[in-house]
Structure formats: structure tokens, C-alpha cells
Short mmCIF file of C-alpha atoms and ligand atoms in Angstrom, two decimals:
data_model
loop_
_atom_site.label_atom_id
_atom_site.label_comp_id
_atom_site.label_asym_id
_atom_site.label_seq_id
_atom_site.Cartn_x
_atom_site.Cartn_y
_atom_site.Cartn_z
CA MET A 586 -53.56 -28.84 -16.96
CA PHE A 587 -52.51 -26.14 -14.58
CA LEU A 588 -53.13 -22.45 -14.29
CA SER A 589 -49.92 -20.84 -15.47
CA ARG A 590 -51.04 -17.23 -15.53
CA LEU A 591 -53.78 -15.23 -13.91
CA HIS A 592 -54.64 -11.67 -14.78
CA LEU A 593 -57.10 -9.74 -12.62
CA ARG A 594 -58.40 -6.28 -13.27
CA ASN A 595 -60.73 -4.50 -10.86
CA TYR A 596 -61.86 -7.78 -9.35
CA ARG A 597 -62.93 -7.17 -5.72
CA ASN A 598 -59.98 -5.56 -3.94
CA PHE A 599 -57.54 -6.28 -6.80
CA ALA A 600 -56.77 -3.34 -9.08
CA GLU A 601 -54.39 -4.93 -11.56
CA GLN A 602 -52.62 -8.17 -10.78
CA VAL A 603 -50.71 -10.59 -12.96
CA LEU A 604 -49.55 -13.86 -11.45
CA GLU A 605 -47.31 -16.44 -13.07
CA LEU A 606 -47.99 -19.71 -11.31
CA PRO A 607 -45.80 -22.79 -11.23
CA ALA A 608 -47.28 -26.19 -12.13
CA GLN A 609 -47.31 -27.38 -8.54
CA GLY A 610 -49.14 -24.27 -7.33
CA ALA A 611 -48.55 -21.78 -4.55
CA ALA A 612 -49.31 -21.08 -0.91
CA ILE A 613 -50.66 -17.60 -0.31
CA VAL A 614 -50.28 -16.25 3.16
CA GLY A 615 -51.75 -13.02 4.43
CA ASP A 616 -53.77 -11.44 7.21
CA ASN A 617 -57.55 -11.42 7.35
CA GLY A 618 -59.28 -9.26 4.80
CA GLN A 619 -56.35 -8.91 2.39
CA GLY A 620 -57.86 -10.73 -0.60
CA LYS A 621 -57.02 -14.44 -0.21
CA THR A 622 -60.56 -15.68 -0.74
CA ASN A 623 -61.07 -13.06 -3.45
CA LEU A 624 -58.13 -14.51 -5.36
CA LEU A 625 -59.45 -18.09 -5.25
CA GLU A 626 -62.93 -16.81 -6.03
CA ALA A 627 -61.50 -15.19 -9.18
CA VAL A 628 -59.80 -18.43 -10.25
CA TYR A 629 -62.99 -20.39 -9.71
CA TYR A 630 -64.95 -17.70 -11.53
CA LEU A 631 -63.26 -18.98 -14.68
CA GLU A 632 -64.70 -22.43 -13.94
CA ILE A 633 -68.37 -21.54 -13.37
CA PHE A 634 -68.53 -17.85 -14.38
CA ARG A 635 -69.99 -16.78 -11.11
CA SER A 636 -68.89 -16.35 -7.54
CA PHE A 637 -68.58 -19.60 -5.57
CA ARG A 638 -69.71 -17.52 -2.60
CA GLY A 639 -72.98 -16.83 -4.37
CA ALA A 640 -72.23 -13.11 -4.65
CA PRO A 641 -73.90 -11.29 -7.54
CA ASP A 642 -71.51 -10.08 -10.25
CA GLU A 643 -72.08 -6.45 -9.27
CA GLN A 644 -70.37 -7.11 -5.95
CA LEU A 645 -67.26 -8.45 -7.66
CA VAL A 646 -66.48 -5.16 -9.38
CA ARG A 647 -63.91 -3.18 -7.45
CA PHE A 648 -65.50 -0.31 -5.55
CA GLY A 649 -65.62 2.82 -7.74
CA GLU A 650 -65.12 0.88 -10.99
CA ASP A 651 -67.53 -0.36 -13.65
CA VAL A 652 -65.87 -3.39 -15.20
CA PHE A 653 -63.94 -6.34 -13.86
CA ARG A 654 -61.98 -8.78 -15.95
CA VAL A 655 -60.38 -12.11 -15.09
CA GLU A 656 -58.21 -14.03 -17.49
CA GLY A 657 -56.42 -17.31 -16.99
CA ARG A 658 -54.02 -19.31 -19.08
CA LEU A 659 -54.07 -23.06 -18.70
CA GLU A 660 -51.19 -25.20 -19.82
CA ASP A 661 -50.50 -28.89 -19.97
CA ASP A 662 -47.18 -30.72 -19.76
CA GLU A 663 -46.83 -30.79 -23.54
CA GLY A 664 -46.96 -27.03 -23.63
CA ARG A 665 -50.45 -26.81 -25.11
CA SER A 666 -52.33 -23.88 -23.67
CA ARG A 667 -55.72 -22.30 -23.65
CA SER A 668 -57.02 -19.04 -22.31
CA VAL A 669 -60.29 -18.43 -20.52
CA SER A 670 -61.56 -14.97 -19.74
CA ALA A 671 -64.59 -13.38 -18.20
CA ALA A 672 -65.56 -9.74 -17.92
CA PHE A 673 -68.53 -8.05 -16.37
CA ASP A 674 -69.77 -4.52 -16.90
CA ARG A 675 -72.10 -3.40 -14.18
CA ARG A 676 -73.55 -0.53 -16.20
CA GLY A 677 -75.39 -2.79 -18.62
CA ARG A 678 -75.08 -5.88 -16.37
CA LYS A 679 -73.30 -7.51 -19.27
CA LYS A 680 -71.08 -10.57 -18.90
CA LYS A 681 -68.64 -11.61 -21.58
CA VAL A 682 -66.92 -14.97 -21.56
CA ALA A 683 -64.30 -16.24 -23.99
CA VAL A 684 -62.31 -19.41 -24.50
CA ASN A 685 -59.26 -18.88 -26.69
CA SER A 686 -60.73 -15.48 -27.56
CA ALA A 687 -63.90 -17.05 -28.98
CA GLU A 688 -67.23 -16.38 -27.31
CA PRO A 689 -69.24 -19.53 -26.74
CA GLU A 690 -72.78 -19.60 -28.04
CA ARG A 691 -74.09 -20.19 -24.55
CA LEU A 692 -72.36 -19.67 -21.23
CA GLY A 693 -73.11 -23.27 -20.35
CA ASP A 694 -70.90 -24.44 -23.21
CA ALA A 695 -67.84 -22.88 -21.60
CA LEU A 696 -68.28 -24.25 -18.07
CA GLY A 697 -65.53 -26.32 -16.53
CA GLN A 698 -62.60 -25.03 -18.59
CA VAL A 699 -60.30 -24.84 -15.57
CA GLY A 700 -61.17 -28.17 -13.99
CA ALA A 701 -60.94 -26.92 -10.43
CA VAL A 702 -62.46 -27.78 -7.06
CA ILE A 703 -62.60 -25.27 -4.25
CA PHE A 704 -62.53 -26.17 -0.55
CA SER A 705 -63.64 -23.35 1.68
CA PRO A 706 -64.58 -22.81 5.33
CA SER A 707 -68.12 -21.91 4.24
CA ASP A 708 -68.52 -25.46 2.89
CA VAL A 709 -69.68 -26.48 6.33
CA GLU A 710 -72.97 -24.80 5.46
CA LEU A 711 -73.46 -27.45 2.81
CA VAL A 712 -74.07 -29.81 5.70
CA SER A 713 -75.41 -27.52 8.43
CA GLY A 714 -77.44 -25.14 6.28
CA GLY A 715 -80.73 -25.38 4.40
CA PRO A 716 -81.43 -27.72 1.47
CA GLY A 717 -81.03 -24.94 -1.12
CA GLY A 718 -77.24 -24.97 -0.74
CA ARG A 719 -77.11 -28.74 -1.20
CA ARG A 720 -79.24 -28.59 -4.34
CA ARG A 721 -77.00 -25.83 -5.63
CA PHE A 722 -73.96 -28.04 -5.00
CA LEU A 723 -75.48 -30.92 -6.97
CA ASP A 724 -76.53 -28.59 -9.76
CA ILE A 725 -73.03 -27.15 -10.14
CA VAL A 726 -71.29 -30.54 -10.08
CA LEU A 727 -73.73 -32.03 -12.57
CA SER A 728 -73.62 -28.97 -14.83
CA LEU A 729 -69.86 -29.43 -14.96
CA ALA A 730 -69.97 -33.18 -15.35
CA GLU A 731 -72.98 -34.01 -17.45
CA PRO A 732 -73.81 -32.66 -20.89
CA GLY A 733 -77.43 -31.59 -21.06
CA TYR A 734 -77.93 -31.30 -17.30
CA LEU A 735 -77.80 -27.51 -17.17
CA HIS A 736 -80.21 -27.28 -20.07
CA ALA A 737 -82.71 -29.60 -18.36
CA LEU A 738 -82.34 -27.63 -15.13
CA GLN A 739 -83.03 -24.35 -16.89
CA ARG A 740 -86.09 -25.79 -18.61
CA TYR A 741 -87.30 -27.14 -15.29
CA ARG A 742 -86.90 -23.77 -13.58
CA GLN A 743 -88.74 -21.94 -16.34
CA THR A 744 -91.62 -24.41 -16.34
CA LEU A 745 -91.78 -24.39 -12.56
CA PHE A 746 -91.93 -20.61 -12.57
CA GLN A 747 -94.87 -20.60 -15.02
CA ARG A 748 -96.70 -23.30 -13.12
CA ASN A 749 -96.18 -21.58 -9.77
CA THR A 750 -97.41 -18.28 -11.19
CA LEU A 751 -100.66 -19.96 -12.19
CA LEU A 752 -101.02 -21.71 -8.85
CA ARG A 753 -100.40 -18.48 -6.99
CA LYS A 754 -103.13 -16.76 -8.99
CA ASN A 755 -105.50 -19.57 -8.15
CA SER A 756 -105.91 -20.50 -11.83
CA PRO A 757 -108.13 -23.44 -12.83
CA ARG A 758 -106.45 -26.79 -12.45
CA ALA A 759 -106.72 -27.51 -16.18
CA MET A 760 -104.49 -24.52 -16.88
CA VAL A 761 -101.93 -25.58 -14.30
CA GLU A 762 -101.86 -29.10 -15.71
CA LEU A 763 -100.87 -27.79 -19.13
CA TRP A 764 -97.39 -27.39 -17.69
CA ASP A 765 -97.19 -30.82 -16.10
CA ALA A 766 -95.76 -32.73 -19.05
CA GLY A 767 -92.90 -30.24 -19.44
CA LEU A 768 -92.30 -30.16 -15.72
CA VAL A 769 -92.14 -33.94 -15.53
CA ALA A 770 -89.87 -34.27 -18.57
CA ALA A 771 -87.27 -31.76 -17.38
CA GLY A 772 -87.68 -32.51 -13.67
CA SER A 773 -87.27 -36.25 -13.99
CA ARG A 774 -84.09 -35.69 -15.98
CA VAL A 775 -82.75 -33.48 -13.18
CA ALA A 776 -83.84 -35.79 -10.38
CA ALA A 777 -82.53 -38.90 -12.15
CA ALA A 778 -79.10 -37.36 -12.74
CA ARG A 779 -78.80 -36.17 -9.15
CA ALA A 780 -79.96 -39.46 -7.65
CA ALA A 781 -77.61 -41.42 -9.91
CA TRP A 782 -74.64 -39.24 -8.98
CA VAL A 783 -75.35 -39.66 -5.29
CA ARG A 784 -75.81 -43.41 -5.65
CA GLU A 785 -72.63 -43.84 -7.67
CA HIS A 786 -70.53 -41.88 -5.21
CA ALA A 787 -72.06 -42.99 -1.93
CA ASN A 788 -69.30 -45.53 -1.24
CA SER A 789 -66.57 -43.12 -2.10
CA PHE A 790 -68.12 -40.52 0.20
CA ALA A 791 -68.32 -43.07 3.01
CA GLU A 792 -64.63 -43.94 2.60
CA HIS A 793 -63.46 -40.34 2.44
CA TYR A 794 -65.46 -39.50 5.52
CA ALA A 795 -64.06 -42.46 7.43
CA ARG A 796 -60.50 -41.71 6.39
CA VAL A 797 -60.55 -38.00 7.21
CA ALA A 798 -62.40 -38.65 10.47
CA GLY A 799 -60.05 -41.49 11.30
CA GLY A 800 -63.06 -43.60 12.23
CA HIS A 801 -66.48 -44.65 11.07
CA PRO A 802 -67.94 -43.88 7.67
CA GLY A 803 -70.44 -41.16 6.90
CA HIS A 804 -73.25 -41.61 4.45
CA MET A 805 -74.94 -39.51 1.83
CA THR A 806 -78.29 -40.26 0.29
CA TYR A 807 -80.58 -38.41 -2.09
CA ALA A 808 -83.81 -37.48 -0.36
CA SER A 809 -86.76 -37.01 -2.71
CA SER A 810 -89.60 -34.64 -1.98
CA ALA A 811 -92.18 -37.38 -2.54
CA PRO A 812 -92.08 -41.02 -1.42
CA GLU A 813 -93.04 -42.22 -4.92
CA LEU A 814 -89.96 -40.49 -6.30
CA GLY A 815 -87.66 -42.01 -3.73
CA GLU A 816 -88.52 -45.52 -4.85
CA ALA A 817 -88.15 -44.94 -8.57
CA ALA A 818 -84.84 -45.91 -10.15
CA THR A 819 -84.83 -45.57 -13.94
CA PRO A 820 -85.53 -42.21 -15.62
CA ALA A 821 -88.84 -43.60 -16.93
CA ASP A 822 -89.83 -44.75 -13.44
CA ILE A 823 -88.91 -41.36 -12.04
CA ALA A 824 -91.02 -39.58 -14.66
CA ALA A 825 -93.99 -41.81 -13.91
CA ALA A 826 -93.56 -41.34 -10.16
CA PHE A 827 -93.23 -37.58 -10.55
CA ALA A 828 -96.48 -37.41 -12.57
CA GLN A 829 -98.16 -39.55 -9.94
CA ALA A 830 -96.89 -37.35 -7.11
CA LEU A 831 -98.19 -34.23 -8.88
CA ALA A 832 -101.63 -35.80 -9.26
CA LYS A 833 -101.68 -36.84 -5.62
CA ASN A 834 -100.70 -33.38 -4.41
CA ALA A 835 -102.94 -31.39 -6.76
CA ASP A 836 -105.39 -30.30 -4.05
CA ARG A 837 -102.65 -29.33 -1.62
CA GLU A 838 -100.88 -27.39 -4.37
CA GLN A 839 -104.06 -25.50 -5.13
CA ARG A 840 -104.44 -24.57 -1.46
CA ARG A 841 -100.81 -23.63 -0.97
CA GLY A 842 -100.46 -21.89 -4.32
CA MET A 843 -97.20 -23.57 -5.32
CA THR A 844 -95.64 -26.74 -6.71
CA LEU A 845 -94.91 -28.98 -3.75
CA VAL A 846 -93.05 -31.93 -5.24
CA GLY A 847 -90.09 -32.15 -7.59
CA PRO A 848 -86.34 -31.68 -7.63
CA HIS A 849 -86.69 -28.08 -6.40
CA ARG A 850 -87.78 -29.62 -3.11
CA ASP A 851 -85.33 -32.54 -2.94
CA ASP A 852 -82.40 -32.72 -0.57
CA LEU A 853 -79.12 -34.46 0.08
CA ARG A 854 -78.86 -36.16 3.46
CA PHE A 855 -75.70 -36.75 5.45
CA THR A 856 -75.71 -39.25 8.28
CA ILE A 857 -73.36 -41.24 10.47
CA GLY A 858 -74.14 -44.36 12.47
CA GLY A 859 -75.65 -43.56 15.86
CA VAL A 860 -74.87 -45.44 19.08
CA ASP A 861 -78.18 -47.33 18.86
CA GLY A 862 -77.37 -48.48 15.34
CA GLY A 863 -79.70 -45.93 13.77
CA ALA A 864 -78.70 -43.08 11.49
CA LEU A 865 -77.73 -39.77 13.02
CA GLU A 866 -78.50 -36.77 10.85
CA LEU A 867 -75.33 -34.66 10.64
CA ARG A 868 -77.26 -31.49 9.84
CA THR A 869 -79.04 -31.63 13.19
CA TYR A 870 -76.80 -33.68 15.44
CA GLY A 871 -73.32 -33.46 13.94
CA SER A 872 -70.54 -31.61 15.75
CA GLY A 873 -68.85 -28.74 13.96
CA GLY A 874 -65.92 -30.99 13.12
CA GLN A 875 -68.16 -33.81 11.88
CA GLN A 876 -70.08 -31.42 9.65
CA ARG A 877 -66.82 -29.99 8.35
CA THR A 878 -65.52 -33.49 7.66
CA ALA A 879 -68.64 -34.38 5.68
CA ALA A 880 -68.27 -31.20 3.64
CA ILE A 881 -64.64 -32.06 2.88
CA ALA A 882 -65.56 -35.63 1.91
CA LEU A 883 -68.18 -34.16 -0.43
CA ARG A 884 -65.58 -31.92 -2.09
CA MET A 885 -63.28 -34.93 -2.46
CA VAL A 886 -66.04 -36.78 -4.28
CA GLU A 887 -66.53 -33.68 -6.44
CA ALA A 888 -62.81 -33.71 -7.24
CA GLU A 889 -63.06 -37.37 -8.32
CA THR A 890 -65.97 -36.49 -10.55
CA ILE A 891 -64.07 -33.64 -12.19
CA HIS A 892 -61.04 -35.91 -12.55
CA ALA A 893 -63.15 -38.59 -14.25
CA VAL A 894 -64.93 -36.28 -16.69
CA ARG A 895 -61.91 -34.15 -17.59
CA GLY A 896 -59.47 -37.05 -17.63
CA ARG A 897 -56.90 -35.19 -15.53
CA GLU A 898 -56.22 -34.11 -11.99
CA PRO A 899 -58.30 -31.13 -10.96
CA ILE A 900 -56.71 -27.94 -9.73
CA ILE A 901 -57.29 -27.92 -5.99
CA LEU A 902 -58.08 -24.57 -4.40
CA LEU A 903 -57.87 -24.66 -0.62
CA ASP A 904 -59.15 -21.61 1.18
CA ASP A 905 -57.90 -21.78 4.74
CA VAL A 906 -59.39 -25.23 5.23
CA PHE A 907 -57.10 -26.42 7.99
CA ALA A 908 -58.06 -23.66 10.38
CA GLU A 909 -60.67 -25.52 12.38
CA LEU A 910 -59.50 -29.09 11.96
CA ASP A 911 -57.47 -31.14 14.38
CA PRO A 912 -53.92 -32.01 13.22
CA GLY A 913 -54.84 -35.62 12.37
CA ARG A 914 -57.64 -34.55 10.05
CA SER A 915 -55.50 -31.87 8.42
CA GLN A 916 -52.72 -34.38 7.77
CA ARG A 917 -55.12 -36.89 6.23
CA ILE A 918 -56.45 -34.23 3.86
CA VAL A 919 -52.88 -33.43 2.86
CA ASP A 920 -52.28 -37.16 2.29
CA TRP A 921 -55.34 -37.33 0.07
CA ILE A 922 -54.12 -34.39 -2.01
CA GLU A 923 -50.70 -35.99 -2.39
CA ASN A 924 -52.14 -39.34 -3.47
CA GLU A 925 -55.36 -38.63 -5.27
CA ASP A 926 -54.18 -35.48 -6.94
CA GLY A 927 -50.58 -36.65 -7.40
CA GLY A 928 -49.39 -34.14 -9.94
CA GLY A 929 -52.23 -31.64 -9.79
CA GLN A 930 -51.82 -28.00 -9.01
CA VAL A 931 -52.67 -26.78 -5.53
CA ILE A 932 -53.33 -23.16 -4.65
CA LEU A 933 -53.88 -22.70 -0.96
CA THR A 934 -54.37 -19.77 1.33
CA SER A 935 -53.84 -19.30 5.02
CA PRO A 936 -53.70 -16.37 7.41
CA LYS A 937 -50.75 -18.05 9.15
CA PRO A 938 -47.44 -19.21 7.76
CA THR A 939 -48.68 -22.77 7.45
CA ASP A 940 -47.37 -25.43 9.72
CA PHE A 941 -48.12 -28.46 7.58
CA GLU A 942 -46.08 -29.90 4.77
CA LEU A 943 -47.59 -29.99 1.35
CA ARG A 944 -45.71 -31.10 -1.73
CA GLY A 945 -42.64 -31.53 0.45
CA GLN A 946 -42.51 -27.76 0.96
CA LEU A 947 -42.23 -27.33 -2.78
CA LEU A 948 -44.98 -24.78 -2.98
CA PRO A 949 -43.63 -21.26 -3.16
CA ARG A 950 -45.01 -19.02 -0.43
CA TRP A 951 -46.38 -15.70 -1.49
CA GLY A 952 -47.63 -12.88 0.65
CA ILE A 953 -50.77 -10.89 0.05
CA ARG A 954 -51.63 -7.41 1.31
CA ASP A 955 -54.47 -5.12 0.44
CA GLY A 956 -55.18 -6.82 -2.87
CA VAL A 957 -51.56 -7.12 -3.95
CA VAL A 958 -49.82 -10.49 -4.16
CA LEU A 959 -46.16 -10.36 -3.30
CA ALA A 960 -44.77 -13.24 -5.31
CA GLY A 961 -41.26 -14.65 -4.97
N1 ATP B 1863 -66.05 -5.13 -4.80
C1 ATP B 1863 -65.03 -4.90 -3.95
N2 ATP B 1863 -64.19 -3.86 -4.17
C2 ATP B 1863 -63.17 -3.61 -3.33
N3 ATP B 1863 -62.90 -4.34 -2.25
C3 ATP B 1863 -63.70 -5.38 -1.98
C4 ATP B 1863 -64.80 -5.72 -2.82
N4 ATP B 1863 -65.41 -6.80 -2.31
C5 ATP B 1863 -64.73 -7.13 -1.21
N5 ATP B 1863 -63.70 -6.27 -1.00
C6 ATP B 1863 -62.72 -6.28 0.09
O1 ATP B 1863 -62.00 -7.47 0.06
C7 ATP B 1863 -61.57 -7.78 1.38
C8 ATP B 1863 -61.87 -9.20 1.74
O2 ATP B 1863 -61.13 -10.02 0.97
P1 ATP B 1863 -61.12 -11.57 1.24
O3 ATP B 1863 -62.46 -12.08 1.58
O4 ATP B 1863 -60.45 -12.17 0.07
O5 ATP B 1863 -60.21 -11.63 2.53
P2 ATP B 1863 -59.32 -12.82 3.06
O6 ATP B 1863 -57.89 -12.49 2.80
O7 ATP B 1863 -59.82 -14.09 2.50
O8 ATP B 1863 -59.60 -12.71 4.61
P3 ATP B 1863 -59.90 -13.84 5.71
O9 ATP B 1863 -58.56 -14.35 6.15
O10 ATP B 1863 -60.57 -13.07 6.77
O11 ATP B 1863 -60.76 -14.87 5.09
C9 ATP B 1863 -62.32 -6.89 2.33
O12 ATP B 1863 -61.44 -5.95 2.85
C10 ATP B 1863 -63.38 -6.26 1.46
O13 ATP B 1863 -63.69 -4.96 1.84
MG1 MG B 1864 -60.95 -15.61 3.31
#
């Protein structure tokens, strides 16, 4: 599948824009602040129905307007097509999503229609930033890849909120414990899915890291918020360990007024081998380039996941990713796209007329200025 048509209305700095895209994709070149990231953000909006930059929907509405709308048409080689659209009205804070003009019962049912992965310069924060961004990454990938994950996550968040409210108000322990069974059921589902995904893709991550870096592998591991949880493997073990960890931390929770263990406190760790044979935490000790490389390897693993669950090459969105990489690394990313994503569509942006070859220069180059794409 590829995005054959994109229609934007009042999205960020776009007033009205219709793009007809070829199957291989396009390279969009324009100065800073002209709308390159906005354009890719709009495409990816159709995948997850929110901004990949974490911006609230209100911010996506063009200044001075009330409603934005994004619509995409996806086509496959046999000419089958489907349309995905999303609109947001800031007056009533109402979001409307449709697939082939039909509104899904729940937003979660319509996730992943585009089958895209976005690589962006801000990805480095996945490695260098706080654990919240890494949990958010796992939650998005698993919501796209695993039926039922989003539902479990939502149940977990609701239960956690109730439980934390009681803890904050210093409620009797018996009242807090009423929520434990629900918290354990939903939370162990979330933790088990995340840990399994990390375990299953750890080798692939290590290889991607080594290849892009042109050297030694990097490692990713799931770091649980409680030691009991880290040792558990099966969903049943994880549930039992979670219940045990809650019991063990009950007094501390009462004192601190919040839930201290569970997937809302877990993390994803990235390491490389240190000179002494130990593990070097990339978040703390990695160079900018090493952190960037780990983030790219993580997106490559995400692309493989999307490929596997959708059964076709993902659409690769590259937002100025070569800017801070040395030529060797850039070339090896291009090689990966050519091989792994053989026939997939690539939409890339750059502030410079790019100096690397992608798709044997087949990608048409379009300009962009002040929210207007100058195609052809
Ligand atoms: N809701 C909005 N309405 C109108 N314009 C907006 C809105 N949100 C952002 N913008 C404008 O969009 C522009 C930024 O667009 P974008 O982030 O896509 O730039 P870019 O081309 O990716 O630049 P860079 O090369 O610096 O990354 C800014 O000029 C900003 O003022
Ligand atoms: Mg940008």
C-alpha cells in the first residue's frame, strides 16, 4: 500500500493542499519553518490520530481557523484503495475519524490504517530523555501491533488513576486494595506485552545498531519497576509478581500517596558494551551520534513490526534524519531502506537539496514554502 493522495485543510501552516504522490514517494526540500515536519505529521496523524510530536489537537488547527481536516487515499498495486480521514473541531474539541467514510466504533479500531513509520530528529529523545517517552513509544507500537493492547492500557490507566486518588487522600488500605485485582489484571497484560516485544526484537535491535554504527551491537532490555516483575516471564507469573510487589510496597505507597510499581513506572534500557566489558547506559554515557543511532535502530525494529503485522512494507517517513549523521551512517540507513523496504513508499524531507541517492534518484523532488508544496 502507498499513499496516493493527501488532502490537507487548515492543518498547521497548510491552508488547502492536495498532493498526488507516486508509489515510490517523494523528497520534499525546503527551508526551515516552511512546513516539512507539519506535512509528515499530517500523514502520520492518519496512522495514530494524534500528533507524533505529542502536540494537542488544538495546536494543529491553522491559526485563526476552527477545524482541520486530513484525508489520505491508500492504494495497492492491484488498484484497490481505501480512504482514511480525520477532522478536529476545536470549538467542541471534537475529533472525527473515518475509514472509507465509515466511522469506527472506537478510535482504537481505526489505528494503523496507513502502516507508516516516522523517523525524526526528535527521536534522539527516546534514548536521551525521560522514561515517559520510551513507554509512550512501546504503547504506540503495541497499540498498532497487538489487538487488545490499547484496551488493556486504557483500563490500566483508569484503575491506576482511581487507586492513586485514594492513596493521595490517605484512604484506608482496604479501600485502596479494592482496585488491586483490576490493576494487576490490566497491568500484567501491558507489562507482559511490552516485555515480550522487547525480548523478541532484542537481537534485531542489536544487529541494526551494529550495522548503522558500523561496529559493535547495541542492546535494549525491558526494565521493570520491581525486581519481582523483572524475573517473571509468563503472563501468569507477571500477574503474581505484580500482586506481590504491590503487597511489598503497600507501606511505602501509603507514605508517598501513589502507586509505586507497575508498567507506568517501567522503562526501556539501551546499552552498549563498555571497555571493561560491562554495559554502558546510552542515556547517560552515549554520545549524540550513539544515541541517535539507537533511536534509528529502534525505528527500524518498529518498521519490521509494522511490516510483520500488516503483511506489507511500511511507508517510511524520514524527517531530515541525515542532518546530524556522518556519511557512513547515512548511507547504511539508505541501504536498509532499499533492502528492507524494497518496494515501499518513502517520503523524506530535508532543508538542503539532498546529497545522497535514494531509489536511484527516482524520487521526485518537490519544494515547499510557507505551507505550500510545489510539486513537479
Ligand atoms: N497551528 C498552526 N497554524 C499555522 N502555522 C503553524 C501552526 N503550527 C505551526 N505553524 C507554523 O509552521 C511552521 C513550522 O513548520 P515545520 O515544523 O513543519 O517546519 P519545517 O519545515 O519542518 O522546519 P525545520 O526545517 O526547521 O524543521 C512554523 O512557521 C510555525 O509557525
Ligand atoms: Mg522540521
